[in-house]
mmCIF file with all atom_site columns, C-alpha atoms in Angstrom:
data_model
loop_
_atom_site.group_PDB
_atom_site.id
_atom_site.type_symbol
_atom_site.label_atom_id
_atom_site.label_alt_id
_atom_site.label_comp_id
_atom_site.label_asym_id
_atom_site.label_entity_id
_atom_site.label_seq_id
_atom_site.pdbx_PDB_ins_code
_atom_site.Cartn_x
_atom_site.Cartn_y
_atom_site.Cartn_z
_atom_site.occupancy
_atom_site.B_iso_or_equiv
_atom_site.pdbx_formal_charge
_atom_site.auth_seq_id
_atom_site.auth_comp_id
_atom_site.auth_asym_id
_atom_site.auth_atom_id
_atom_site.pdbx_PDB_model_num
ATOM 1   C CA . GLN V 1 1   ? 196.955 76.656 167.971 1.00 79.00 ? 1   GLN V CA 1
ATOM 2   C CA . PHE V 1 2   ? 195.329 73.226 168.092 1.00 85.00 ? 2   PHE V CA 1
ATOM 3   C CA . ALA V 1 3   ? 193.186 74.030 171.146 1.00 86.00 ? 3   ALA V CA 1
ATOM 4   C CA . GLN V 1 4   ? 192.048 77.309 169.613 1.00 86.00 ? 4   GLN V CA 1
ATOM 5   C CA . CYS V 1 5   ? 191.075 75.472 166.432 1.00 85.00 ? 5   CYS V CA 1
ATOM 6   C CA . LEU V 1 6   ? 189.017 72.962 168.417 1.00 89.00 ? 6   LEU V CA 1
ATOM 7   C CA . VAL V 1 7   ? 187.245 75.747 170.313 1.00 91.00 ? 7   VAL V CA 1
ATOM 8   C CA . ARG V 1 8   ? 186.474 77.671 167.115 1.00 89.00 ? 8   ARG V CA 1
ATOM 9   C CA . ASN V 1 9   ? 185.007 74.558 165.497 1.00 88.00 ? 9   ASN V CA 1
ATOM 10  C CA . CYS V 1 10  ? 182.774 73.518 168.403 1.00 90.00 ? 10  CYS V CA 1
ATOM 11  C CA . ARG V 1 11  ? 179.477 74.999 169.521 1.00 89.00 ? 11  ARG V CA 1
ATOM 12  C CA . GLU V 1 12  ? 179.304 77.649 172.213 1.00 89.00 ? 12  GLU V CA 1
ATOM 13  C CA . ASP V 1 13  ? 177.796 75.249 174.759 1.00 88.00 ? 13  ASP V CA 1
ATOM 14  C CA . ASP V 1 14  ? 180.408 72.521 174.160 1.00 89.00 ? 14  ASP V CA 1
ATOM 15  C CA . ILE V 1 15  ? 183.389 72.379 176.494 1.00 88.00 ? 15  ILE V CA 1
ATOM 16  C CA . VAL V 1 16  ? 186.920 71.923 175.144 1.00 91.00 ? 16  VAL V CA 1
ATOM 17  C CA . ALA V 1 17  ? 189.722 71.296 177.650 1.00 90.00 ? 17  ALA V CA 1
ATOM 18  C CA . ARG V 1 18  ? 193.337 70.204 177.559 1.00 89.00 ? 18  ARG V CA 1
ATOM 19  C CA . PHE V 1 19  ? 193.511 66.872 179.357 1.00 84.00 ? 19  PHE V CA 1
ATOM 20  C CA . GLY V 1 20  ? 197.248 66.283 179.266 1.00 83.00 ? 20  GLY V CA 1
ATOM 21  C CA . GLY V 1 21  ? 200.268 66.863 177.063 1.00 84.00 ? 21  GLY V CA 1
ATOM 22  C CA . GLU V 1 22  ? 198.735 66.067 173.685 1.00 87.00 ? 22  GLU V CA 1
ATOM 23  C CA . GLU V 1 23  ? 195.266 65.035 174.807 1.00 88.00 ? 23  GLU V CA 1
ATOM 24  C CA . PHE V 1 24  ? 192.122 67.155 174.744 1.00 90.00 ? 24  PHE V CA 1
ATOM 25  C CA . ILE V 1 25  ? 188.572 66.403 175.757 1.00 88.00 ? 25  ILE V CA 1
ATOM 26  C CA . ILE V 1 26  ? 185.420 67.814 174.245 1.00 89.00 ? 26  ILE V CA 1
ATOM 27  C CA . LEU V 1 27  ? 182.088 67.571 176.052 1.00 87.00 ? 27  LEU V CA 1
ATOM 28  C CA . LEU V 1 28  ? 179.375 67.753 173.415 1.00 86.00 ? 28  LEU V CA 1
ATOM 29  C CA . ARG V 1 29  ? 176.062 68.749 174.934 1.00 80.00 ? 29  ARG V CA 1
ATOM 30  C CA . ALA V 1 30  ? 172.903 66.823 174.065 1.00 69.00 ? 30  ALA V CA 1
ATOM 31  C CA . GLU V 1 31  ? 174.213 65.017 170.995 1.00 75.00 ? 31  GLU V CA 1
ATOM 32  C CA . THR V 1 32  ? 173.210 61.561 169.862 1.00 85.00 ? 32  THR V CA 1
ATOM 33  C CA . GLU V 1 33  ? 176.009 59.110 169.148 1.00 87.00 ? 33  GLU V CA 1
ATOM 34  C CA . PRO V 1 34  ? 175.710 59.588 165.356 1.00 91.00 ? 34  PRO V CA 1
ATOM 35  C CA . GLU V 1 35  ? 175.860 63.382 165.836 1.00 91.00 ? 35  GLU V CA 1
ATOM 36  C CA . ALA V 1 36  ? 178.869 63.094 168.158 1.00 90.00 ? 36  ALA V CA 1
ATOM 37  C CA . LEU V 1 37  ? 180.644 60.794 165.697 1.00 93.00 ? 37  LEU V CA 1
ATOM 38  C CA . ALA V 1 38  ? 179.886 63.220 162.853 1.00 93.00 ? 38  ALA V CA 1
ATOM 39  C CA . THR V 1 39  ? 181.274 66.111 164.920 1.00 92.00 ? 39  THR V CA 1
ATOM 40  C CA . ALA V 1 40  ? 184.431 64.136 165.732 1.00 93.00 ? 40  ALA V CA 1
ATOM 41  C CA . GLU V 1 41  ? 184.841 63.152 162.068 1.00 95.00 ? 41  GLU V CA 1
ATOM 42  C CA . ARG V 1 42  ? 184.397 66.769 160.966 1.00 93.00 ? 42  ARG V CA 1
ATOM 43  C CA . LEU V 1 43  ? 187.071 67.875 163.458 1.00 93.00 ? 43  LEU V CA 1
ATOM 44  C CA . ARG V 1 44  ? 189.408 65.022 162.473 1.00 94.00 ? 44  ARG V CA 1
ATOM 45  C CA . SER V 1 45  ? 189.095 65.887 158.798 1.00 94.00 ? 45  SER V CA 1
ATOM 46  C CA . TRP V 1 46  ? 189.524 69.597 159.464 1.00 92.00 ? 46  TRP V CA 1
ATOM 47  C CA . VAL V 1 47  ? 192.697 69.053 161.517 1.00 92.00 ? 47  VAL V CA 1
ATOM 48  C CA . ALA V 1 48  ? 194.184 66.752 158.852 1.00 93.00 ? 48  ALA V CA 1
ATOM 49  C CA . ALA V 1 49  ? 193.604 69.375 156.136 1.00 93.00 ? 49  ALA V CA 1
ATOM 50  C CA . ARG V 1 50  ? 194.968 72.313 158.161 1.00 90.00 ? 50  ARG V CA 1
ATOM 51  C CA . GLU V 1 51  ? 198.493 73.682 158.184 1.00 91.00 ? 51  GLU V CA 1
ATOM 52  C CA . PHE V 1 52  ? 199.932 74.601 161.567 1.00 90.00 ? 52  PHE V CA 1
ATOM 53  C CA . VAL V 1 53  ? 203.029 76.730 162.145 1.00 91.00 ? 53  VAL V CA 1
ATOM 54  C CA . LEU V 1 54  ? 205.509 75.388 164.692 1.00 89.00 ? 54  LEU V CA 1
ATOM 55  C CA . ASP V 1 55  ? 208.780 77.224 165.276 1.00 93.00 ? 55  ASP V CA 1
ATOM 56  C CA . GLY V 1 56  ? 208.383 78.965 161.929 1.00 94.00 ? 56  GLY V CA 1
ATOM 57  C CA . HIS V 1 57  ? 207.799 75.714 160.028 1.00 95.00 ? 57  HIS V CA 1
ATOM 58  C CA . VAL V 1 58  ? 204.538 74.609 158.444 1.00 95.00 ? 58  VAL V CA 1
ATOM 59  C CA . VAL V 1 59  ? 203.498 71.207 159.780 1.00 94.00 ? 59  VAL V CA 1
ATOM 60  C CA . HIS V 1 60  ? 200.583 68.892 159.097 1.00 92.00 ? 60  HIS V CA 1
ATOM 61  C CA . ILE V 1 61  ? 199.160 66.903 161.986 1.00 91.00 ? 61  ILE V CA 1
ATOM 62  C CA . THR V 1 62  ? 196.435 64.342 162.461 1.00 92.00 ? 62  THR V CA 1
ATOM 63  C CA . ALA V 1 63  ? 194.148 63.629 165.392 1.00 93.00 ? 63  ALA V CA 1
ATOM 64  C CA . SER V 1 64  ? 192.400 60.509 166.609 1.00 94.00 ? 64  SER V CA 1
ATOM 65  C CA . PHE V 1 65  ? 189.086 60.721 168.472 1.00 94.00 ? 65  PHE V CA 1
ATOM 66  C CA . GLY V 1 66  ? 187.341 58.395 170.896 1.00 92.00 ? 66  GLY V CA 1
ATOM 67  C CA . VAL V 1 67  ? 183.634 59.039 171.492 1.00 92.00 ? 67  VAL V CA 1
ATOM 68  C CA . ALA V 1 68  ? 181.411 57.834 174.353 1.00 89.00 ? 68  ALA V CA 1
ATOM 69  C CA . ARG V 1 69  ? 177.789 58.621 175.197 1.00 82.00 ? 69  ARG V CA 1
ATOM 70  C CA . ALA V 1 70  ? 176.779 59.715 178.665 1.00 73.00 ? 70  ALA V CA 1
ATOM 71  C CA . GLU V 1 71  ? 174.509 56.662 178.845 1.00 67.00 ? 71  GLU V CA 1
ATOM 72  C CA . ASP V 1 72  ? 177.649 54.530 178.555 1.00 53.00 ? 72  ASP V CA 1
ATOM 73  C CA . ALA V 1 73  ? 178.794 55.750 181.953 1.00 54.00 ? 73  ALA V CA 1
ATOM 74  C CA . ALA V 1 74  ? 177.356 56.922 185.253 1.00 64.00 ? 74  ALA V CA 1
ATOM 75  C CA . SER V 1 75  ? 179.726 59.847 185.838 1.00 74.00 ? 75  SER V CA 1
ATOM 76  C CA . ILE V 1 76  ? 182.004 62.238 184.015 1.00 76.00 ? 76  ILE V CA 1
ATOM 77  C CA . ASP V 1 77  ? 185.075 60.211 185.040 1.00 79.00 ? 77  ASP V CA 1
ATOM 78  C CA . ARG V 1 78  ? 183.550 57.059 183.612 1.00 83.00 ? 78  ARG V CA 1
ATOM 79  C CA . ALA V 1 79  ? 182.430 58.773 180.396 1.00 83.00 ? 79  ALA V CA 1
ATOM 80  C CA . LEU V 1 80  ? 185.933 60.141 179.900 1.00 85.00 ? 80  LEU V CA 1
ATOM 81  C CA . HIS V 1 81  ? 187.434 56.745 180.648 1.00 87.00 ? 81  HIS V CA 1
ATOM 82  C CA . ALA V 1 82  ? 185.114 55.195 178.037 1.00 89.00 ? 82  ALA V CA 1
ATOM 83  C CA . SER V 1 83  ? 186.100 57.817 175.444 1.00 89.00 ? 83  SER V CA 1
ATOM 84  C CA . ASP V 1 84  ? 189.763 57.190 176.291 1.00 90.00 ? 84  ASP V CA 1
ATOM 85  C CA . LEU V 1 85  ? 189.319 53.450 175.626 1.00 92.00 ? 85  LEU V CA 1
ATOM 86  C CA . ALA V 1 86  ? 187.758 54.287 172.255 1.00 93.00 ? 86  ALA V CA 1
ATOM 87  C CA . LEU V 1 87  ? 190.616 56.721 171.566 1.00 92.00 ? 87  LEU V CA 1
ATOM 88  C CA . TYR V 1 88  ? 193.227 54.009 172.117 1.00 92.00 ? 88  TYR V CA 1
ATOM 89  C CA . ARG V 1 89  ? 191.313 51.747 169.732 1.00 92.00 ? 89  ARG V CA 1
ATOM 90  C CA . ALA V 1 90  ? 191.301 54.564 167.143 1.00 93.00 ? 90  ALA V CA 1
ATOM 91  C CA . LYS V 1 91  ? 195.062 54.941 167.505 1.00 92.00 ? 91  LYS V CA 1
ATOM 92  C CA . GLU V 1 92  ? 195.580 51.181 167.218 1.00 92.00 ? 92  GLU V CA 1
ATOM 93  C CA . ALA V 1 93  ? 193.534 51.247 163.990 1.00 92.00 ? 93  ALA V CA 1
ATOM 94  C CA . GLY V 1 94  ? 196.192 53.406 162.377 1.00 90.00 ? 94  GLY V CA 1
ATOM 95  C CA . ARG V 1 95  ? 195.680 56.857 163.905 1.00 88.00 ? 95  ARG V CA 1
ATOM 96  C CA . ASN V 1 96  ? 193.770 59.700 162.248 1.00 94.00 ? 96  ASN V CA 1
ATOM 97  C CA . GLN V 1 97  ? 190.578 57.752 163.079 1.00 94.00 ? 97  GLN V CA 1
ATOM 98  C CA . VAL V 1 98  ? 187.299 58.211 164.949 1.00 95.00 ? 98  VAL V CA 1
ATOM 99  C CA . CYS V 1 99  ? 186.008 55.323 167.093 1.00 94.00 ? 99  CYS V CA 1
ATOM 100 C CA . ALA V 1 100 ? 182.949 55.044 169.326 1.00 93.00 ? 100 ALA V CA 1
ATOM 101 C CA . TYR V 1 101 ? 183.085 53.351 172.707 1.00 91.00 ? 101 TYR V CA 1
ATOM 102 C CA . ASP V 1 102 ? 181.745 49.797 172.549 1.00 89.00 ? 102 ASP V CA 1
ATOM 103 C CA . ALA V 1 103 ? 181.332 47.974 175.868 1.00 86.00 ? 103 ALA V CA 1
ATOM 104 C CA . GLU V 1 104 ? 181.691 44.582 174.165 1.00 84.00 ? 104 GLU V CA 1
ATOM 105 C CA . ILE V 1 105 ? 185.031 45.536 172.600 1.00 83.00 ? 105 ILE V CA 1
ATOM 106 C CA . ASP V 1 106 ? 186.430 48.001 175.131 1.00 75.00 ? 106 ASP V CA 1
ATOM 107 C CA . GLY V 1 107 ? 185.129 46.408 178.314 1.00 74.00 ? 107 GLY V CA 1
ATOM 108 C CA . VAL V 1 108 ? 183.016 48.061 180.964 1.00 62.00 ? 108 VAL V CA 1
ATOM 109 C CA . ALA V 1 109 ? 183.810 51.762 181.276 1.00 54.00 ? 109 ALA V CA 1
ATOM 110 C CA . GLY V 1 110 ? 184.616 53.098 184.673 1.00 47.00 ? 110 GLY V CA 1
ATOM 111 C CA . VAL V 1 111 ? 185.835 49.903 186.284 1.00 42.00 ? 111 VAL V CA 1
ATOM 112 C CA . SER V 1 112 ? 189.089 51.763 186.761 1.00 43.00 ? 112 SER V CA 1
ATOM 113 C CA . GLY V 1 113 ? 189.134 55.418 185.766 1.00 40.00 ? 113 GLY V CA 1
ATOM 114 C CA . PRO V 1 114 ? 192.016 57.859 185.964 1.00 40.00 ? 114 PRO V CA 1
ATOM 115 C CA . PRO V 1 115 ? 193.699 57.938 189.395 1.00 40.00 ? 115 PRO V CA 1
ATOM 116 C CA . GLY V 1 116 ? 192.137 60.617 191.567 1.00 41.00 ? 116 GLY V CA 1
ATOM 117 C CA . GLY V 1 117 ? 189.420 61.366 189.039 1.00 40.00 ? 117 GLY V CA 1
ATOM 118 C CA . ILE V 1 118 ? 189.437 63.965 186.304 1.00 39.00 ? 118 ILE V CA 1
ATOM 119 C CA . ALA V 1 119 ? 190.408 67.124 188.203 1.00 37.00 ? 119 ALA V CA 1
ATOM 120 C CA . PRO V 1 120 ? 194.104 66.244 188.797 1.00 36.00 ? 120 PRO V CA 1
ATOM 121 C CA . ARG V 1 121 ? 194.614 65.483 185.080 1.00 37.00 ? 121 ARG V CA 1
ATOM 122 C CA . LEU V 1 122 ? 193.388 68.829 183.790 1.00 38.00 ? 122 LEU V CA 1
ATOM 123 C CA . SER V 1 123 ? 196.124 71.275 182.888 1.00 37.00 ? 123 SER V CA 1
ATOM 124 C CA . GLY V 1 124 ? 194.417 74.555 183.612 1.00 38.00 ? 124 GLY V CA 1
ATOM 125 C CA . PRO V 1 125 ? 190.906 75.809 182.999 1.00 38.00 ? 125 PRO V CA 1
ATOM 126 C CA . SER V 1 126 ? 188.778 74.629 180.135 1.00 38.00 ? 126 SER V CA 1
ATOM 127 C CA . GLU V 1 127 ? 189.070 76.272 176.764 1.00 39.00 ? 127 GLU V CA 1
ATOM 128 C CA . SER V 1 128 ? 185.301 76.678 176.691 1.00 36.00 ? 128 SER V CA 1
ATOM 129 C CA . LYS V 1 129 ? 183.782 79.530 174.711 1.00 36.00 ? 129 LYS V CA 1
ATOM 130 C CA . ALA V 1 130 ? 181.234 79.967 177.497 1.00 35.00 ? 130 ALA V CA 1
ATOM 131 C CA . PRO V 1 131 ? 182.675 82.527 179.934 1.00 32.00 ? 131 PRO V CA 1
ATOM 132 C CA . GLY V 1 132 ? 183.329 81.342 183.443 1.00 30.00 ? 132 GLY V CA 1
ATOM 133 C CA . ARG V 1 133 ? 182.642 77.659 182.792 1.00 30.00 ? 133 ARG V CA 1
ATOM 134 C CA . ARG V 1 134 ? 185.175 75.193 184.078 1.00 30.00 ? 134 ARG V CA 1
ATOM 135 C CA . LEU V 1 135 ? 185.146 71.472 183.554 1.00 34.00 ? 135 LEU V CA 1
ATOM 136 C CA . GLY V 1 136 ? 185.413 70.846 187.283 1.00 35.00 ? 136 GLY V CA 1
ATOM 137 C CA . ASP V 1 137 ? 182.139 72.738 187.821 1.00 35.00 ? 137 ASP V CA 1
ATOM 138 C CA . GLN V 1 138 ? 180.169 69.941 186.181 1.00 38.00 ? 138 GLN V CA 1
ATOM 139 C CA . SER V 1 139 ? 177.995 67.704 188.317 1.00 37.00 ? 139 SER V CA 1
ATOM 140 C CA . GLY V 1 140 ? 178.305 63.950 187.996 1.00 36.00 ? 140 GLY V CA 1
ATOM 141 C CA . ASP V 1 141 ? 175.742 64.023 185.188 1.00 39.00 ? 141 ASP V CA 1
ATOM 142 C CA . LEU V 1 142 ? 176.950 64.339 181.622 1.00 39.00 ? 142 LEU V CA 1
ATOM 143 C CA . PRO V 1 143 ? 174.064 64.996 179.228 1.00 47.00 ? 143 PRO V CA 1
ATOM 144 C CA . GLY V 1 144 ? 175.522 64.385 175.798 1.00 60.00 ? 144 GLY V CA 1
ATOM 145 C CA . SER V 1 145 ? 178.781 62.876 174.629 1.00 63.00 ? 145 SER V CA 1
ATOM 146 C CA . ALA V 1 146 ? 182.429 63.007 175.572 1.00 62.00 ? 146 ALA V CA 1
ATOM 147 C CA . ALA V 1 147 ? 185.194 62.857 173.006 1.00 65.00 ? 147 ALA V CA 1
ATOM 148 C CA . ALA V 1 148 ? 188.873 62.422 173.703 1.00 61.00 ? 148 ALA V CA 1
ATOM 149 C CA . ALA V 1 149 ? 191.287 63.653 171.050 1.00 61.00 ? 149 ALA V CA 1
ATOM 150 C CA . ARG V 1 150 ? 194.986 63.066 170.708 1.00 55.00 ? 150 ARG V CA 1
#
């Protein structure tokens, strides 16, 4: 349900993918940092206000978002690592938060990314609305922003 909600609330050219158990990534095409932060805040607020049904019970959940610009990193792995650092800072701030990557606070992105790169951490194809697009098809360039949500 959560992934479907993210897909429905993103643009057609954005890519939403499950990145692990409770972690999702969203690649926002050609957005400035303020636009990416506004998108993440809109999604965070929407998730917090929504009721989800789990095993027949209505539950309320929250989501934290970390946002990084493509200019913050030289490759998709590094951009995702930067957004992950911002995500951990959002969770440390009390969860249900949106934080932008800040090299001075979070350190230099990409010094050590996920082992083996991004492909081994994906659990299946992307949830993109664009037919046939897979996250692994992306070149090293990432025009826009990456957001990690958990």
